[in-house]
PDB file of C-alpha atoms in Angstrom:
ATOM      1  CA  MET A   1     107.175 117.107 109.287  1.00  0.00           C
ATOM      2  CA  THR A   2     110.270 119.335 109.203  1.00  0.00           C
ATOM      3  CA  PRO A   3     112.115 119.731 105.866  1.00  0.00           C
ATOM      4  CA  PRO A   4     115.159 117.714 107.044  1.00  0.00           C
ATOM      5  CA  LYS A   5     112.923 114.829 108.184  1.00  0.00           C
ATOM      6  CA  ARG A   6     110.972 115.045 104.937  1.00  0.00           C
ATOM      7  CA  LEU A   7     114.237 114.923 102.958  1.00  0.00           C
ATOM      8  CA  ARG A   8     115.432 111.907 104.979  1.00  0.00           C
ATOM      9  CA  SER A   9     112.142 110.140 104.224  1.00  0.00           C
ATOM     10  CA  LEU A  10     112.444 111.050 100.537  1.00  0.00           C
ATOM     11  CA  LEU A  11     115.988 109.663 100.375  1.00  0.00           C
ATOM     12  CA  LEU A  12     114.821 106.396 101.954  1.00  0.00           C
ATOM     13  CA  ARG A  13     112.175 106.081  99.237  1.00  0.00           C
ATOM     14  CA  VAL A  14     114.766 106.928  96.560  1.00  0.00           C
ATOM     15  CA  ARG A  15     117.051 104.165  97.855  1.00  0.00           C
ATOM     16  CA  ASP A  16     114.192 101.673  97.711  1.00  0.00           C
ATOM     17  CA  SER A  17     113.611 102.669  94.061  1.00  0.00           C
ATOM     18  CA  ILE A  18     117.176 101.995  92.870  1.00  0.00           C
ATOM     19  CA  PRO A  19     118.326  98.383  92.304  1.00  0.00           C
ATOM     20  CA  ASN A  20     121.618  97.583  94.087  1.00  0.00           C
ATOM     21  CA  GLU A  21     123.542  97.145  90.817  1.00  0.00           C
ATOM     22  CA  GLU A  22     122.379 100.616  89.691  1.00  0.00           C
ATOM     23  CA  PHE A  23     123.190 102.466  92.926  1.00  0.00           C
ATOM     24  CA  CYS A  24     126.040 104.984  92.886  1.00  0.00           C
ATOM     25  CA  GLY A  25     124.850 107.655  95.318  1.00  0.00           C
ATOM     26  CA  VAL A  26     122.424 110.566  95.338  1.00  0.00           C
ATOM     27  CA  GLY A  27     122.692 114.230  96.294  1.00  0.00           C
ATOM     28  CA  VAL A  28     119.689 116.517  96.787  1.00  0.00           C
ATOM     29  CA  VAL A  29     119.431 120.252  97.449  1.00  0.00           C
ATOM     30  CA  VAL A  30     116.110 121.654  98.683  1.00  0.00           C
ATOM     31  CA  THR A  31     115.990 125.367  97.949  1.00  0.00           C
ATOM     32  CA  GLU A  32     113.701 128.363  97.835  1.00  0.00           C
ATOM     33  CA  ASN A  33     116.024 130.314  95.521  1.00  0.00           C
ATOM     34  CA  LEU A  34     117.493 128.613  92.466  1.00  0.00           C
ATOM     35  CA  GLU A  35     119.397 131.739  91.374  1.00  0.00           C
ATOM     36  CA  ARG A  36     121.704 131.676  94.421  1.00  0.00           C
ATOM     37  CA  LEU A  37     122.963 128.154  93.768  1.00  0.00           C
ATOM     38  CA  PRO A  38     126.473 127.606  92.354  1.00  0.00           C
ATOM     39  CA  ILE A  39     125.303 124.979  89.851  1.00  0.00           C
ATOM     40  CA  VAL A  40     125.852 124.006  86.250  1.00  0.00           C
ATOM     41  CA  SER A  41     124.174 121.169  84.392  1.00  0.00           C
ATOM     42  CA  LEU A  42     126.100 117.960  83.826  1.00  0.00           C
ATOM     43  CA  CYS A  43     123.466 116.820  81.315  1.00  0.00           C
ATOM     44  CA  THR A  44     122.121 119.720  79.292  1.00  0.00           C
ATOM     45  CA  ASP A  45     120.235 117.464  76.878  1.00  0.00           C
ATOM     46  CA  ALA A  46     118.639 115.139  79.466  1.00  0.00           C
ATOM     47  CA  ASP A  47     114.855 115.166  79.785  1.00  0.00           C
ATOM     48  CA  PHE A  48     113.096 115.145  83.131  1.00  0.00           C
ATOM     49  CA  PRO A  49     111.847 111.679  84.128  1.00  0.00           C
ATOM     50  CA  ALA A  50     108.171 111.063  83.404  1.00  0.00           C
ATOM     51  CA  GLN A  51     107.290 109.567  86.799  1.00  0.00           C
ATOM     52  CA  GLN A  52     104.978 111.659  88.948  1.00  0.00           C
ATOM     53  CA  ASP A  53     106.470 110.663  92.308  1.00  0.00           C
ATOM     54  CA  LEU A  54     109.474 112.770  93.370  1.00  0.00           C
ATOM     55  CA  ALA A  55     111.366 109.762  94.776  1.00  0.00           C
ATOM     56  CA  GLU A  56     110.986 107.925  91.454  1.00  0.00           C
ATOM     57  CA  GLN A  57     112.110 111.005  89.507  1.00  0.00           C
ATOM     58  CA  ILE A  58     115.258 111.351  91.617  1.00  0.00           C
ATOM     59  CA  ALA A  59     115.935 107.610  91.385  1.00  0.00           C
ATOM     60  CA  GLU A  60     115.612 107.758  87.590  1.00  0.00           C
ATOM     61  CA  CYS A  61     118.137 110.631  87.480  1.00  0.00           C
ATOM     62  CA  SER A  62     120.569 108.599  89.586  1.00  0.00           C
ATOM     63  CA  LEU A  63     120.713 105.192  87.872  1.00  0.00           C
ATOM     64  CA  TYR A  64     124.330 104.228  87.187  1.00  0.00           C
ATOM     65  CA  SER A  65     123.472 102.829  83.742  1.00  0.00           C
ATOM     66  CA  ARG A  66     122.162 106.212  82.575  1.00  0.00           C
ATOM     67  CA  PRO A  67     124.636 108.596  80.939  1.00  0.00           C
ATOM     68  CA  CYS A  68     123.351 111.337  83.272  1.00  0.00           C
ATOM     69  CA  HIS A  69     123.583 109.792  86.741  1.00  0.00           C
ATOM     70  CA  ASP A  70     125.950 112.134  88.536  1.00  0.00           C
ATOM     71  CA  GLY A  71     125.565 115.414  90.402  1.00  0.00           C
ATOM     72  CA  PHE A  72     122.883 116.834  92.642  1.00  0.00           C
ATOM     73  CA  GLN A  73     119.125 116.924  92.072  1.00  0.00           C
ATOM     74  CA  ILE A  74     117.602 120.320  92.881  1.00  0.00           C
ATOM     75  CA  VAL A  75     114.192 120.285  94.568  1.00  0.00           C
ATOM     76  CA  SER A  76     111.951 123.279  95.287  1.00  0.00           C
ATOM     77  CA  GLY A  77     110.493 124.145  98.667  1.00  0.00           C
ATOM     78  CA  GLN A  78     107.240 122.753  97.238  1.00  0.00           C
ATOM     79  CA  TRP A  79     109.025 119.394  96.808  1.00  0.00           C
ATOM     80  CA  GLN A  80     109.172 119.350  93.031  1.00  0.00           C
ATOM     81  CA  LEU A  81     112.207 118.487  90.903  1.00  0.00           C
ATOM     82  CA  MET A  82     113.503 121.758  89.383  1.00  0.00           C
ATOM     83  CA  GLN A  83     116.930 120.809  87.995  1.00  0.00           C
ATOM     84  CA  ARG A  84     118.542 117.434  87.505  1.00  0.00           C
ATOM     85  CA  ASN A  85     122.140 116.245  87.577  1.00  0.00           C
ATOM     86  CA  GLN A  86     123.776 119.512  88.563  1.00  0.00           C
ATOM     87  CA  TYR A  87     127.415 120.103  89.398  1.00  0.00           C
ATOM     88  CA  PHE A  88     127.048 121.791  92.795  1.00  0.00           C
ATOM     89  CA  ALA A  89     130.155 123.609  93.993  1.00  0.00           C
ATOM     90  CA  PRO A  90     129.586 125.898  96.974  1.00  0.00           C
ATOM     91  CA  PHE A  91     132.562 127.660  98.498  1.00  0.00           C
ATOM     92  CA  PRO A  92     132.177 129.125 101.973  1.00  0.00           C
ATOM     93  CA  ALA A  93     132.997 132.632 103.090  1.00  0.00           C
ATOM     94  CA  ALA A  94     136.135 132.829 105.228  1.00  0.00           C
ATOM     95  CA  GLU A  95     134.139 133.044 108.479  1.00  0.00           C
ATOM     96  CA  CYS A  96     132.358 129.770 107.638  1.00  0.00           C
ATOM     97  CA  ARG A  97     135.558 127.817 107.001  1.00  0.00           C
ATOM     98  CA  GLU A  98     136.410 127.787 110.713  1.00  0.00           C
ATOM     99  CA  PHE A  99     132.901 126.551 111.461  1.00  0.00           C
ATOM    100  CA  ILE A 100     133.396 123.581 109.138  1.00  0.00           C
ATOM    101  CA  GLY A 101     136.813 122.684 110.524  1.00  0.00           C
ATOM    102  CA  SER A 102     138.990 119.997 108.989  1.00  0.00           C
ATOM    103  CA  VAL A 103     137.378 116.662 108.276  1.00  0.00           C
ATOM    104  CA  ASN A 104     138.336 113.696 106.144  1.00  0.00           C
ATOM    105  CA  VAL A 105     135.338 113.422 103.806  1.00  0.00           C
ATOM    106  CA  GLY A 106     134.570 113.344 100.094  1.00  0.00           C
ATOM    107  CA  SER A 107     133.640 116.200  97.800  1.00  0.00           C
ATOM    108  CA  ARG A 108     129.926 115.273  97.638  1.00  0.00           C
ATOM    109  CA  TYR A 109     129.749 115.360 101.446  1.00  0.00           C
ATOM    110  CA  MET A 110     131.505 118.736 101.594  1.00  0.00           C
ATOM    111  CA  ALA A 111     129.321 120.175  98.818  1.00  0.00           C
ATOM    112  CA  ALA A 112     126.177 119.120 100.687  1.00  0.00           C
ATOM    113  CA  ARG A 113     127.421 120.450 104.006  1.00  0.00           C
ATOM    114  CA  LEU A 114     128.675 123.780 102.653  1.00  0.00           C
ATOM    115  CA  GLY A 115     125.682 124.095 100.355  1.00  0.00           C
ATOM    116  CA  SER A 116     123.340 123.951 103.316  1.00  0.00           C
ATOM    117  CA  LEU A 117     124.849 127.285 104.412  1.00  0.00           C
ATOM    118  CA  ILE A 118     123.707 129.108 101.250  1.00  0.00           C
ATOM    119  CA  GLU A 119     120.927 131.621 101.797  1.00  0.00           C
ATOM    120  CA  GLY A 120     117.707 130.158 100.450  1.00  0.00           C
ATOM    121  CA  VAL A 121     118.813 126.534 100.811  1.00  0.00           C
ATOM    122  CA  VAL A 122     116.399 124.747 103.118  1.00  0.00           C
ATOM    123  CA  CYS A 123     118.513 121.616 103.540  1.00  0.00           C
ATOM    124  CA  THR A 124     120.716 119.223 101.595  1.00  0.00           C
ATOM    125  CA  GLY A 125     120.994 115.477 101.661  1.00  0.00           C
ATOM    126  CA  LEU A 126     123.158 112.587 100.558  1.00  0.00           C
ATOM    127  CA  LEU A 127     122.530 108.935 100.044  1.00  0.00           C
ATOM    128  CA  SER A 128     125.656 106.794  99.772  1.00  0.00           C
ATOM    129  CA  GLU A 129     126.856 103.244 100.333  1.00  0.00           C
ATOM    130  CA  ARG A 130     129.433 104.314 102.872  1.00  0.00           C
ATOM    131  CA  GLY A 131     127.554 106.991 104.809  1.00  0.00           C
ATOM    132  CA  GLY A 132     123.938 105.925 104.362  1.00  0.00           C
ATOM    133  CA  ILE A 133     121.641 108.941 104.571  1.00  0.00           C
ATOM    134  CA  LEU A 134     123.008 112.296 105.672  1.00  0.00           C
ATOM    135  CA  VAL A 135     120.967 115.489 105.877  1.00  0.00           C
ATOM    136  CA  PHE A 136     122.439 118.942 106.517  1.00  0.00           C
ATOM    137  CA  GLU A 137     120.784 122.149 107.673  1.00  0.00           C
ATOM    138  CA  GLY A 138     122.744 125.320 108.357  1.00  0.00           C
ATOM    139  CA  GLY A 139     126.052 123.510 107.863  1.00  0.00           C
ATOM    140  CA  LEU A 140     125.325 120.825 110.443  1.00  0.00           C
ATOM    141  CA  PRO A 141     124.226 117.203 110.133  1.00  0.00           C
ATOM    142  CA  VAL A 142     120.637 116.670 111.256  1.00  0.00           C
ATOM    143  CA  ASP A 143     119.449 113.415 112.845  1.00  0.00           C
TER     144      ASP A 143
END
């Protein structure tokens, strides 16, 4: 299974693990190189969830009732949670801005799309009420 398809499947399992009243959206970055990511923790004192299943770990990090429910979850190329609840703020080089064009979307969408252009990022994904599941690879949405 390709990484984007695997991420889509993971996000489906995450959605099934979050009760409707607790759902506020999820962002995931799959990367081979943590050092290249423009991230900072939103929850420096938060422990990693104890669940063994990656979908359950991400769901636990994304429950609205938890003080640390925002940001992106960072997953390794080996599909393990590396960092939780990260502010993820990629900014594209000038030549990439034309590629993106002008679109009317939110900041989480743009972060995921632009973040998928970072060297070492395998793919990024979003789970939201409005957009459902979106996965990006190389700056483009993947079906």
